[in-house]
Coordinates of C-alpha atoms in Angstrom, one line a residue:
Chain A
X1 CA 68.1 -25.0 -30.4
X2 CA 71.6 -26.0 -31.5
X3 CA 74.4 -24.2 -29.7
X4 CA 77.9 -23.8 -31.1
X5 CA 79.1 -26.8 -29.1
X6 CA 76.2 -29.1 -30.2
X7 CA 77.2 -32.4 -31.7
X8 CA 75.3 -33.4 -34.8
X9 CA 74.6 -37.1 -35.5
X10 CA 73.5 -38.1 -38.9
X11 CA 71.8 -41.5 -38.9
X12 CA 72.0 -43.3 -42.3
X13 CA 71.1 -46.8 -43.3
X14 CA 74.6 -48.1 -43.3
X15 CA 76.4 -45.7 -41.0
X16 CA 76.2 -43.1 -38.3
X17 CA 78.2 -39.9 -38.6
X18 CA 79.2 -37.8 -35.6
X19 CA 80.0 -34.2 -36.6
X20 CA 81.2 -31.2 -34.8
X21 CA 82.9 -28.1 -36.1
X22 CA 86.1 -29.4 -34.6
X23 CA 85.9 -33.0 -35.7
X24 CA 83.9 -35.7 -37.3
X25 CA 83.7 -39.5 -37.2
X26 CA 81.8 -42.1 -39.1
X27 CA 80.8 -45.5 -37.7
X28 CA 79.7 -48.0 -40.3
X29 CA 76.8 -50.3 -39.6
X30 CA 76.0 -53.7 -40.8
X31 CA 72.5 -55.0 -41.4
X32 CA 70.7 -55.8 -38.2
X33 CA 73.5 -54.4 -36.0
X34 CA 72.3 -52.7 -32.9
X35 CA 74.4 -49.8 -31.7
X36 CA 74.5 -47.8 -28.5
X37 CA 74.6 -44.2 -29.7
X38 CA 75.3 -42.9 -26.2
X39 CA 78.5 -44.9 -25.8
X40 CA 79.6 -44.0 -29.3
X41 CA 79.0 -40.3 -28.7
X42 CA 80.8 -40.4 -25.5
X43 CA 83.8 -42.0 -27.2
X44 CA 83.7 -39.3 -30.0
X45 CA 83.5 -36.5 -27.5
X46 CA 86.4 -37.9 -25.6
X47 CA 88.6 -38.3 -28.7
X48 CA 87.7 -34.9 -30.1
X49 CA 87.9 -33.3 -26.7
X50 CA 84.5 -31.7 -27.0
X51 CA 82.6 -30.5 -24.0
X52 CA 78.8 -30.0 -23.7
X53 CA 76.0 -32.4 -23.6
X54 CA 73.6 -31.2 -26.3
X55 CA 73.2 -33.2 -29.4
X56 CA 70.9 -32.9 -32.5
X57 CA 70.0 -35.9 -34.6
X58 CA 69.5 -35.9 -38.3
X59 CA 67.9 -38.8 -40.2
X60 CA 68.9 -39.6 -43.7
X61 CA 66.2 -38.8 -46.3
X62 CA 66.3 -42.4 -47.3
X63 CA 65.0 -43.5 -44.0
X64 CA 62.1 -41.1 -44.0
X65 CA 58.7 -41.1 -45.6
X66 CA 57.9 -37.8 -47.3
X67 CA 54.5 -36.7 -48.7
X68 CA 52.9 -33.5 -49.9
X69 CA 49.2 -33.2 -49.2
X70 CA 46.7 -30.5 -49.8
X71 CA 44.1 -29.5 -47.2
X72 CA 41.2 -27.1 -47.6
X73 CA 41.6 -23.6 -46.3
X74 CA 38.4 -23.9 -44.2
X75 CA 40.0 -26.4 -41.8
X76 CA 40.1 -24.7 -38.4
X77 CA 42.8 -26.8 -36.7
X78 CA 45.5 -28.0 -39.1
X79 CA 47.5 -29.9 -36.6
X80 CA 44.5 -31.9 -35.4
X81 CA 43.4 -32.6 -39.0
X82 CA 46.9 -33.8 -40.0
X83 CA 47.1 -35.9 -36.8
X84 CA 43.9 -37.7 -37.8
X85 CA 45.2 -38.6 -41.2
X86 CA 48.7 -39.6 -40.3
X87 CA 48.0 -43.4 -40.3
X88 CA 46.2 -43.1 -43.6
X89 CA 48.8 -41.1 -45.5
X90 CA 51.9 -42.8 -44.1
X91 CA 52.8 -46.4 -44.2
X92 CA 53.1 -46.5 -40.4
X93 CA 50.6 -47.1 -37.6
X94 CA 49.8 -44.0 -35.7
X95 CA 51.6 -45.1 -32.5
X96 CA 54.6 -46.3 -34.4
X97 CA 55.7 -43.1 -36.1
X98 CA 57.4 -39.9 -35.5
X99 CA 56.4 -37.0 -37.7
X100 CA 57.0 -33.4 -38.5
X101 CA 55.2 -31.2 -41.0
X102 CA 55.2 -27.7 -42.4
X103 CA 52.3 -25.9 -43.9
X104 CA 52.4 -23.5 -46.8
X105 CA 49.3 -21.5 -47.4
X106 CA 48.3 -21.1 -51.0
X107 CA 45.4 -19.4 -52.7
X108 CA 43.3 -22.5 -53.1
X109 CA 44.5 -24.8 -50.3
X110 CA 47.1 -25.5 -47.6
X111 CA 50.1 -27.4 -48.9
X112 CA 51.5 -29.6 -46.2
X113 CA 55.0 -31.1 -46.4
X114 CA 55.0 -34.1 -44.2
X115 CA 58.0 -36.1 -43.0
X116 CA 57.5 -39.4 -41.0
X117 CA 59.7 -42.1 -39.7
X118 CA 59.2 -45.4 -38.0
X119 CA 59.5 -44.8 -34.2
X120 CA 61.9 -47.6 -33.8
X121 CA 64.9 -47.6 -33.8
X122 CA 65.0 -43.8 -33.5
X123 CA 63.3 -43.8 -30.1
X124 CA 65.8 -46.4 -28.9
X125 CA 68.6 -44.0 -29.9
X126 CA 66.9 -41.2 -28.1
X127 CA 66.5 -43.2 -24.9
X128 CA 70.1 -44.4 -25.2
X129 CA 71.4 -40.9 -25.6
X130 CA 69.3 -39.6 -22.8
X131 CA 70.4 -42.4 -20.5
X132 CA 74.0 -41.6 -21.3
X133 CA 73.3 -38.0 -20.0
X134 CA 73.0 -36.2 -23.3
X135 CA 70.3 -33.6 -24.1
X136 CA 68.7 -34.2 -27.5
X137 CA 67.6 -30.8 -28.8
X138 CA 66.0 -32.0 -32.1
X139 CA 65.3 -34.8 -34.5
X140 CA 65.3 -33.5 -38.1
X141 CA 65.4 -34.7 -41.7
X142 CA 68.9 -34.7 -43.2
X143 CA 68.3 -31.7 -45.4
X144 CA 67.9 -29.4 -42.3
X145 CA 71.6 -29.7 -41.7
X146 CA 72.2 -27.7 -44.8
X147 CA 69.6 -25.0 -44.2
X148 CA 71.6 -22.1 -42.9
X149 CA 70.4 -18.9 -41.5
X150 CA 72.5 -17.0 -44.1
X151 CA 70.8 -18.7 -47.1
X152 CA 67.3 -17.7 -46.2
X153 CA 66.7 -15.2 -49.0
X154 CA 68.2 -17.3 -51.7
X155 CA 66.7 -19.9 -53.9
X156 CA 68.8 -22.9 -54.0
X157 CA 68.8 -26.7 -54.6
X158 CA 70.3 -29.6 -52.8
X159 CA 70.9 -33.0 -54.3
X160 CA 71.1 -35.9 -51.8
X161 CA 72.3 -39.1 -53.5
X162 CA 71.0 -42.5 -52.6
X163 CA 68.9 -45.3 -54.1
X164 CA 66.7 -42.6 -55.3
X165 CA 68.3 -39.2 -55.7
X166 CA 66.5 -36.6 -53.6
X167 CA 66.3 -33.1 -55.1
X168 CA 65.2 -30.5 -52.5
X169 CA 64.4 -27.0 -53.6
X170 CA 64.6 -24.2 -51.0
X171 CA 63.3 -20.6 -51.2
X172 CA 63.2 -18.0 -48.5
X173 CA 64.7 -20.4 -46.0
X174 CA 62.0 -23.0 -46.4
X175 CA 61.6 -26.3 -48.2
X176 CA 59.6 -25.5 -51.3
X177 CA 59.6 -28.8 -53.1
X178 CA 61.1 -32.3 -52.8
X179 CA 61.6 -34.4 -55.8
X180 CA 62.7 -38.0 -56.3
X181 CA 64.7 -39.3 -59.2
X182 CA 65.7 -42.8 -60.3
X183 CA 69.1 -41.5 -61.4
X184 CA 71.0 -38.4 -60.5
X185 CA 70.1 -35.7 -63.1
X186 CA 72.7 -33.6 -64.8
X187 CA 73.4 -30.1 -63.5
X188 CA 71.7 -28.4 -66.5
X189 CA 68.5 -30.3 -66.0
X190 CA 68.5 -29.6 -62.3
X191 CA 69.1 -25.9 -63.0
X192 CA 66.0 -25.9 -65.2
X193 CA 63.9 -27.8 -62.6
X194 CA 65.1 -25.8 -59.6
X195 CA 65.1 -22.4 -61.4
X196 CA 68.5 -21.6 -59.9
X197 CA 72.2 -22.1 -60.6
X198 CA 72.9 -22.6 -56.9
X199 CA 72.7 -26.4 -56.5
X200 CA 74.6 -28.1 -53.8
X201 CA 75.8 -31.7 -53.6
X202 CA 77.5 -33.5 -50.7
X203 CA 79.9 -35.0 -53.2
X204 CA 80.2 -32.4 -55.9
X205 CA 82.8 -34.3 -57.9
X206 CA 82.9 -33.0 -61.5
X207 CA 79.2 -32.4 -61.9
X208 CA 79.7 -28.7 -61.5
X209 CA 77.7 -28.7 -58.3
X210 CA 78.5 -26.5 -55.4
X211 CA 80.0 -28.3 -52.3
X212 CA 77.2 -28.8 -49.7
X213 CA 80.0 -29.1 -47.1
X214 CA 80.4 -25.3 -47.2
X215 CA 76.8 -25.0 -45.9
X216 CA 77.9 -26.8 -42.7
X217 CA 80.3 -24.0 -41.8
X218 CA 77.6 -22.0 -40.0
X219 CA 74.8 -22.9 -37.7
X220 CA 71.7 -24.6 -39.2
X221 CA 68.5 -22.7 -38.6
X222 CA 66.5 -25.9 -37.6
X223 CA 63.1 -24.3 -37.8
X224 CA 61.2 -27.0 -39.6
X225 CA 60.3 -30.7 -39.4
X226 CA 61.4 -31.4 -35.8
X227 CA 60.2 -34.9 -35.2
X228 CA 61.5 -35.2 -31.7
X229 CA 58.7 -36.6 -29.5
X230 CA 57.2 -34.1 -27.0
X231 CA 58.5 -36.1 -24.0
X232 CA 62.1 -35.5 -25.1
X233 CA 61.7 -31.8 -25.9
X234 CA 63.2 -29.4 -23.6
X235 CA 61.1 -26.4 -22.8
X236 CA 62.0 -23.5 -25.0
X237 CA 63.5 -21.3 -22.3
X238 CA 64.3 -18.5 -24.7
X239 CA 60.7 -18.3 -25.9
X240 CA 59.6 -18.4 -22.3
X241 CA 62.1 -15.7 -21.3
X242 CA 61.1 -13.6 -24.3
X243 CA 57.4 -14.0 -23.4
X244 CA 58.2 -13.2 -19.8
X245 CA 60.2 -10.1 -20.8
X246 CA 57.4 -9.0 -23.1
X247 CA 54.8 -9.5 -20.3
X248 CA 57.1 -7.7 -17.9
X249 CA 57.6 -4.8 -20.3
X250 CA 53.9 -4.6 -20.9
X251 CA 53.3 -4.6 -17.1
X252 CA 56.0 -2.0 -16.7
X253 CA 54.6 0.1 -19.6
X254 CA 51.1 -0.1 -18.2
X255 CA 52.4 0.6 -14.7
X256 CA 54.4 3.6 -15.9
X257 CA 51.4 4.9 -17.8
X258 CA 49.3 4.3 -14.7
X259 CA 51.8 6.1 -12.5
X260 CA 52.0 9.0 -15.0
X261 CA 48.2 9.3 -15.2
X262 CA 47.9 9.0 -11.4
X263 CA 50.5 11.7 -11.0
X264 CA 48.7 13.9 -13.5
X265 CA 45.4 13.2 -11.7
X266 CA 47.0 14.0 -8.4
X267 CA 48.4 17.3 -9.7
X268 CA 45.1 18.2 -11.3
X269 CA 43.2 17.4 -8.1
X270 CA 45.7 19.5 -6.0
X271 CA 45.5 22.4 -8.4
X272 CA 41.7 22.3 -8.5
X273 CA 41.5 22.2 -4.7
X274 CA 43.8 25.2 -4.5
X275 CA 41.8 27.1 -7.1
X276 CA 38.5 26.3 -5.3
X277 CA 40.1 27.5 -2.0
X278 CA 41.3 30.7 -3.7
X279 CA 38.2 31.4 -5.8
X280 CA 36.2 33.2 -3.1
X281 CA 39.2 35.4 -2.3
X282 CA 39.5 36.1 -6.0
X283 CA 35.8 37.0 -6.1
X284 CA 36.5 39.4 -3.2
X285 CA 39.5 40.7 -5.1
X286 CA 37.4 41.4 -8.2
X287 CA 34.8 43.2 -6.1
X288 CA 37.5 45.3 -4.5
X289 CA 39.0 46.1 -7.9
X290 CA 35.6 47.2 -9.1
X291 CA 35.1 49.2 -6.0
X292 CA 38.5 50.8 -6.4
X293 CA 37.7 51.7 -10.0
X294 CA 34.3 53.2 -9.0
X295 CA 36.0 55.2 -6.2
X296 CA 38.8 56.4 -8.6
X297 CA 36.1 57.5 -11.1
X298 CA 34.3 59.3 -8.3
X299 CA 37.5 61.0 -7.3
X300 CA 38.1 62.1 -10.8
X301 CA 34.7 63.6 -11.1
X302 CA 35.2 65.4 -7.7
X303 CA 38.6 66.7 -9.0
X304 CA 36.9 67.9 -12.2
X305 CA 34.7 70.2 -10.1
X306 CA 37.8 72.3 -9.5
X307 CA 38.8 74.1 -6.3
X308 CA 38.4 77.6 -4.8
X309 CA 41.1 80.0 -5.9
X310 CA 43.3 81.2 -3.1
X311 CA 41.8 84.7 -3.1
X312 CA 42.8 85.5 0.5
X313 CA 46.5 85.4 -0.3
X314 CA 45.9 87.0 -3.7
X315 CA 44.0 90.0 -2.2
X316 CA 46.6 90.4 0.7
X317 CA 49.5 90.4 -1.8
X318 CA 47.6 92.8 -4.1
X319 CA 47.1 95.2 -1.3
X320 CA 50.8 95.1 -0.6
X321 CA 52.1 95.2 -4.1
X322 CA 49.7 97.8 -5.6
X323 CA 51.6 101.1 -6.0
X324 CA 50.4 104.1 -4.0
X325 CA 49.4 106.2 -7.0
X326 CA 47.3 103.4 -8.6
X327 CA 43.6 103.0 -8.1
X328 CA 41.3 100.0 -9.0
X329 CA 37.9 100.8 -10.4
X330 CA 36.8 97.1 -10.7
X331 CA 38.2 93.7 -10.0
X332 CA 36.6 90.6 -11.4
X333 CA 37.1 86.9 -11.7
X334 CA 35.3 85.1 -14.5
X335 CA 33.7 81.7 -14.1
X336 CA 35.9 78.8 -15.1
X337 CA 38.9 81.0 -15.3
X338 CA 41.7 81.5 -12.8
X339 CA 42.5 84.9 -14.3
X340 CA 41.5 88.1 -12.4
X341 CA 40.8 91.1 -14.5
X342 CA 41.3 94.5 -13.1
X343 CA 40.4 98.0 -14.4
X344 CA 41.5 101.3 -12.9
X345 CA 44.0 104.1 -13.4
X346 CA 47.6 104.9 -12.4
X347 CA 50.2 107.5 -12.8
X348 CA 52.8 105.0 -13.7
X349 CA 51.6 102.0 -15.7
X350 CA 55.2 100.6 -15.8
X351 CA 55.5 100.5 -12.1
X352 CA 52.0 98.9 -11.8
X353 CA 52.6 96.1 -14.3
X354 CA 56.1 95.4 -12.7
X355 CA 54.5 95.2 -9.3
X356 CA 51.6 93.0 -10.4
X357 CA 54.0 90.6 -12.1
X358 CA 54.9 89.4 -8.6
X359 CA 51.3 88.1 -8.2
X360 CA 51.3 86.1 -11.4
X361 CA 51.5 86.3 -15.1
X362 CA 50.1 89.8 -15.9
X363 CA 48.9 90.8 -19.3
X364 CA 47.9 94.3 -20.2
X365 CA 44.7 94.3 -22.2
X366 CA 44.4 98.0 -23.0
X367 CA 45.5 101.4 -21.7
X368 CA 44.3 104.9 -22.4
X369 CA 45.6 108.2 -21.2
X370 CA 43.1 110.8 -19.9
X371 CA 43.4 113.7 -17.5
X372 CA 47.1 113.0 -16.8
X373 CA 46.3 109.4 -15.7
X374 CA 46.7 106.1 -17.5
X375 CA 43.6 104.1 -17.5
X376 CA 44.3 100.4 -17.7
X377 CA 42.6 97.0 -18.2
X378 CA 44.8 94.1 -17.2
X379 CA 44.6 90.4 -16.4
X380 CA 46.6 88.5 -13.8
X381 CA 46.7 84.8 -14.0
X382 CA 46.8 83.4 -10.5
X383 CA 49.2 80.4 -10.1
Chain B
X1 CA 56.5 -6.9 -53.3
X2 CA 57.7 -10.5 -53.5
X3 CA 58.4 -10.4 -49.8
X4 CA 55.0 -9.1 -49.1
X5 CA 53.3 -11.7 -51.3
X6 CA 55.4 -14.4 -49.6
X7 CA 54.3 -13.2 -46.2
X8 CA 50.7 -13.1 -47.4
X9 CA 51.0 -16.6 -48.7
X10 CA 52.5 -17.9 -45.5
X11 CA 50.1 -16.3 -43.1
X12 CA 47.0 -16.0 -45.2
X13 CA 45.0 -13.0 -46.3
X14 CA 42.4 -13.1 -43.5
X15 CA 44.8 -13.4 -40.6
X16 CA 47.1 -10.9 -42.2
X17 CA 44.2 -8.4 -42.5
X18 CA 43.1 -9.1 -39.0
X19 CA 46.7 -8.6 -37.8
X20 CA 46.9 -5.3 -39.7
X21 CA 43.6 -4.2 -38.2
X22 CA 44.7 -5.1 -34.7
X23 CA 48.0 -3.4 -35.2
X24 CA 46.3 -0.2 -36.5
X25 CA 43.8 -0.4 -33.6
X26 CA 46.7 -0.7 -31.1
X27 CA 48.5 2.2 -32.8
X28 CA 45.4 4.3 -32.8
X29 CA 44.7 3.4 -29.2
X30 CA 48.3 4.5 -28.4
X31 CA 47.9 7.7 -30.3
X32 CA 44.5 8.4 -28.7
X33 CA 46.1 7.7 -25.2
X34 CA 49.1 9.9 -26.0
X35 CA 46.8 12.6 -27.3
X36 CA 44.5 12.4 -24.4
X37 CA 47.5 12.5 -22.0
X38 CA 48.9 15.6 -23.7
X39 CA 45.5 17.3 -23.7
X40 CA 45.2 16.6 -20.0
X41 CA 48.7 17.9 -19.4
X42 CA 47.9 21.1 -21.3
X43 CA 44.7 21.5 -19.3
X44 CA 46.6 21.1 -16.1
X45 CA 49.3 23.5 -17.2
X46 CA 46.6 26.1 -18.0
X47 CA 45.0 25.6 -14.6
X48 CA 48.4 25.8 -13.0
X49 CA 49.0 29.1 -14.8
X50 CA 45.6 30.3 -13.6
X51 CA 46.5 29.3 -10.0
X52 CA 49.8 31.2 -10.3
X53 CA 47.9 34.3 -11.6
X54 CA 45.4 33.9 -8.7
X55 CA 48.3 33.7 -6.2
X56 CA 50.0 36.7 -7.7
X57 CA 46.8 38.7 -7.6
X58 CA 46.1 37.7 -4.0
X59 CA 49.5 39.0 -3.0
X60 CA 48.1 42.5 -4.0
X61 CA 45.0 42.1 -1.9
X62 CA 46.3 43.9 1.3
X63 CA 47.5 46.9 -0.6
X64 CA 44.3 47.0 -2.7
X65 CA 42.3 46.9 0.5
X66 CA 44.2 49.8 2.0
X67 CA 43.9 51.8 -1.3
X68 CA 40.1 51.1 -1.4
X69 CA 39.9 52.1 2.2
X70 CA 41.7 55.4 1.6
X71 CA 39.6 56.2 -1.4
X72 CA 36.4 55.3 0.6
X73 CA 37.5 57.6 3.4
X74 CA 38.2 60.4 0.9
X75 CA 34.7 59.9 -0.6
X76 CA 33.1 60.0 2.8
X77 CA 35.0 63.1 3.7
X78 CA 33.9 64.7 0.4
X79 CA 30.3 63.7 1.1
X80 CA 30.5 65.2 4.6
X81 CA 31.3 68.6 3.0
X82 CA 28.1 68.4 0.9
X83 CA 25.0 70.2 2.0
X84 CA 22.3 67.8 2.9
X85 CA 18.6 68.0 3.2
X86 CA 15.2 66.5 2.3
X87 CA 14.6 68.7 -0.8
X88 CA 16.4 71.2 -3.0
X89 CA 14.4 74.1 -1.6
X90 CA 15.4 73.1 1.9
X91 CA 19.1 72.9 0.9
X92 CA 19.0 76.2 -1.0
X93 CA 17.6 77.8 2.1
X94 CA 20.3 76.4 4.3
X95 CA 23.0 77.5 1.9
X96 CA 21.6 81.1 1.9
X97 CA 21.4 81.0 5.7
X98 CA 25.0 79.8 5.9
X99 CA 26.3 82.5 3.5
X100 CA 24.2 85.2 5.1
X101 CA 25.7 84.2 8.5
X102 CA 29.2 84.2 7.2
X103 CA 28.7 87.7 5.5
X104 CA 27.4 89.2 8.7
X105 CA 30.1 87.6 10.8
X106 CA 32.7 89.1 8.5
X107 CA 31.1 92.6 8.8
X108 CA 29.8 92.7 5.2
X109 CA 26.4 94.1 4.5
X110 CA 24.4 91.5 2.5
X111 CA 22.2 93.2 0.0
X112 CA 20.8 90.2 -1.9
X113 CA 21.1 86.5 -2.1
X114 CA 19.5 84.8 -5.1
X115 CA 19.6 81.0 -5.6
X116 CA 19.5 79.4 -9.0
X117 CA 18.6 75.7 -8.9
X118 CA 19.8 73.5 -11.7
X119 CA 17.0 71.0 -10.9
X120 CA 18.5 67.9 -12.5
X121 CA 20.4 65.6 -10.2
X122 CA 19.5 62.3 -11.9
X123 CA 22.5 59.9 -12.2
X124 CA 24.7 62.3 -10.2
X125 CA 26.2 61.6 -6.8
X126 CA 25.5 65.2 -5.9
X127 CA 23.4 68.2 -7.0
X128 CA 24.5 71.8 -7.6
X129 CA 22.8 75.1 -6.6
X130 CA 24.2 78.5 -7.8
X131 CA 23.8 81.4 -5.5
X132 CA 24.3 85.0 -6.6
X133 CA 25.3 87.3 -3.7
X134 CA 25.5 91.1 -3.6
X135 CA 26.9 92.8 -0.6
X136 CA 28.9 95.8 0.5
X137 CA 31.8 96.2 2.8
X138 CA 35.6 96.8 3.0
X139 CA 38.3 94.7 1.5
X140 CA 39.4 93.5 4.9
X141 CA 35.8 92.4 5.6
X142 CA 35.7 90.6 2.3
X143 CA 39.0 88.9 3.0
X144 CA 37.7 87.9 6.4
X145 CA 34.6 86.5 4.8
X146 CA 36.7 84.5 2.4
X147 CA 38.9 83.1 5.2
X148 CA 35.8 82.0 7.1
X149 CA 34.3 80.5 4.0
X150 CA 37.4 78.5 3.3
X151 CA 37.6 77.2 6.8
X152 CA 33.9 76.1 6.9
X153 CA 33.0 72.4 6.5
X154 CA 30.5 73.1 3.7
X155 CA 31.4 72.8 0.1
X156 CA 30.8 76.2 -1.6
X157 CA 32.9 77.1 -4.6
X158 CA 33.4 80.6 -5.8
X159 CA 32.6 80.7 -9.5
X160 CA 33.2 84.3 -10.1
X161 CA 33.2 87.6 -8.3
X162 CA 33.4 91.3 -9.0
X163 CA 34.6 94.1 -6.7
X164 CA 33.7 97.7 -7.3
X165 CA 34.5 100.8 -5.2
X166 CA 31.6 102.3 -3.4
X167 CA 31.3 105.4 -1.1
X168 CA 35.1 106.1 -1.0
X169 CA 36.0 103.4 1.6
X170 CA 33.7 100.6 0.7
X171 CA 33.3 98.0 -2.0
X172 CA 30.3 96.6 -3.8
X173 CA 30.9 92.9 -3.9
X174 CA 29.2 90.5 -6.3
X175 CA 29.9 86.8 -5.8
X176 CA 28.6 83.8 -7.7
X177 CA 28.8 80.7 -5.6
X178 CA 28.2 77.1 -6.5
X179 CA 27.0 74.9 -3.6
X180 CA 27.0 71.1 -3.7
X181 CA 24.5 68.9 -1.9
X182 CA 23.1 65.5 -1.6
X183 CA 19.5 64.7 -0.8
X184 CA 19.1 62.8 2.5

């Protein structure tokens, strides 16, 4: 993982280039010259006043062996299968090479882009840098310098000049194809081959190419073809941290769910216990409610029987209120009726009815006058 | 679509499908878990509401007990006023004896007492016997009879009565009683 302060070192056949957003320096090499990268880097850092110890190495495409191979889809372990074939498909012995590959799955087979380089002198450089106290974060083919995070969705081409011009076609942030050409093709031809107008060149000149230098303005993604031996690789702390966080989150999520379920169970258990304690009392309550209803019904039926009329008071008051010149021939109370009917005769029917009104609502049913007397039939409703 | 086909070509159809199946399973599992949790929560809420109703009902238990007790006392009191005996004939007889005694004690002259039994007491808490009484006496004696009757601890209801003058100072008294009883 390249941080903002990482220094990039591009190793080419005849020179080494140190590059940092703040400065760059180029050290020419002569054939057979042995260089100490650690010391050179230290000098570059001092001159450019750059802090930080992380460095990423890029190897010129010319110094690398590239091959595209196809492998059947049925292969269970691609890494193992490619490892077995490395010595056969590269010009290097198995223990003398550094390699990096990427696999594209296609309908009919896996397409493998393989980069390989002779272990020496790259490992010597790695040792030298490590000894000098630098942390090498990756060893990539040169084209990875230009593969920016921003250009992931675009289709674009890159021309890297050399003894043979290398034309690299990228799509969706990945290397799609790598072509070699004896001579550098014209822009029109490249547009046709690459199927895009966006073709970059480190030295654009007048060939109407885009300047590859502008791709260096932002951080390279460095996702593919890392050839750095495992012994030099730093553990990916970010991945580990993410994995740990994911695991922690999962544990927290499961724990939270567990706590919620436990809480729910506890509440359910408490409620059930309380209900089971109250249930006998509720049964008792229901029985009492039924009993109350039965008793109320019973009381209603008793009340429906009716009560005895207060005849004692009525008769005492009648004796008191009946006028002297009035006589009763018959007094009668009918069943289911609080009215008392009286027949008799009087000398003054007006006085009689006025007196009897004090006993209750008095209704005169009939009167007849015979022998100087008024015979009456009246009804008094007792209160 | 291009993006999807690119993802498909990168990952491969089989792993992609397995991934989708696993994702769907995880989502379904999550949905099932959430659904199950919500169901459990609703069940517990319903039980809690039931518990609250139980508690509210039980707060009424003491007052309900006292109401039932009062109604029960009332019922027992009513039943204590009922005539009681082994058979309807026996009860009719005791009713007549009681009325006869009350009439005589009041000074009335009992002329006839005639019981009319209803006979059907099935499904009733009490039975009824009608008694027709004919007697003679003064109004004061009749009032005295009524006073004694109302004070007695036996349930006799006056259904109807008729008073007619007789021999200048006396009355002919016709009373229809209804007496209530329970078989012992």
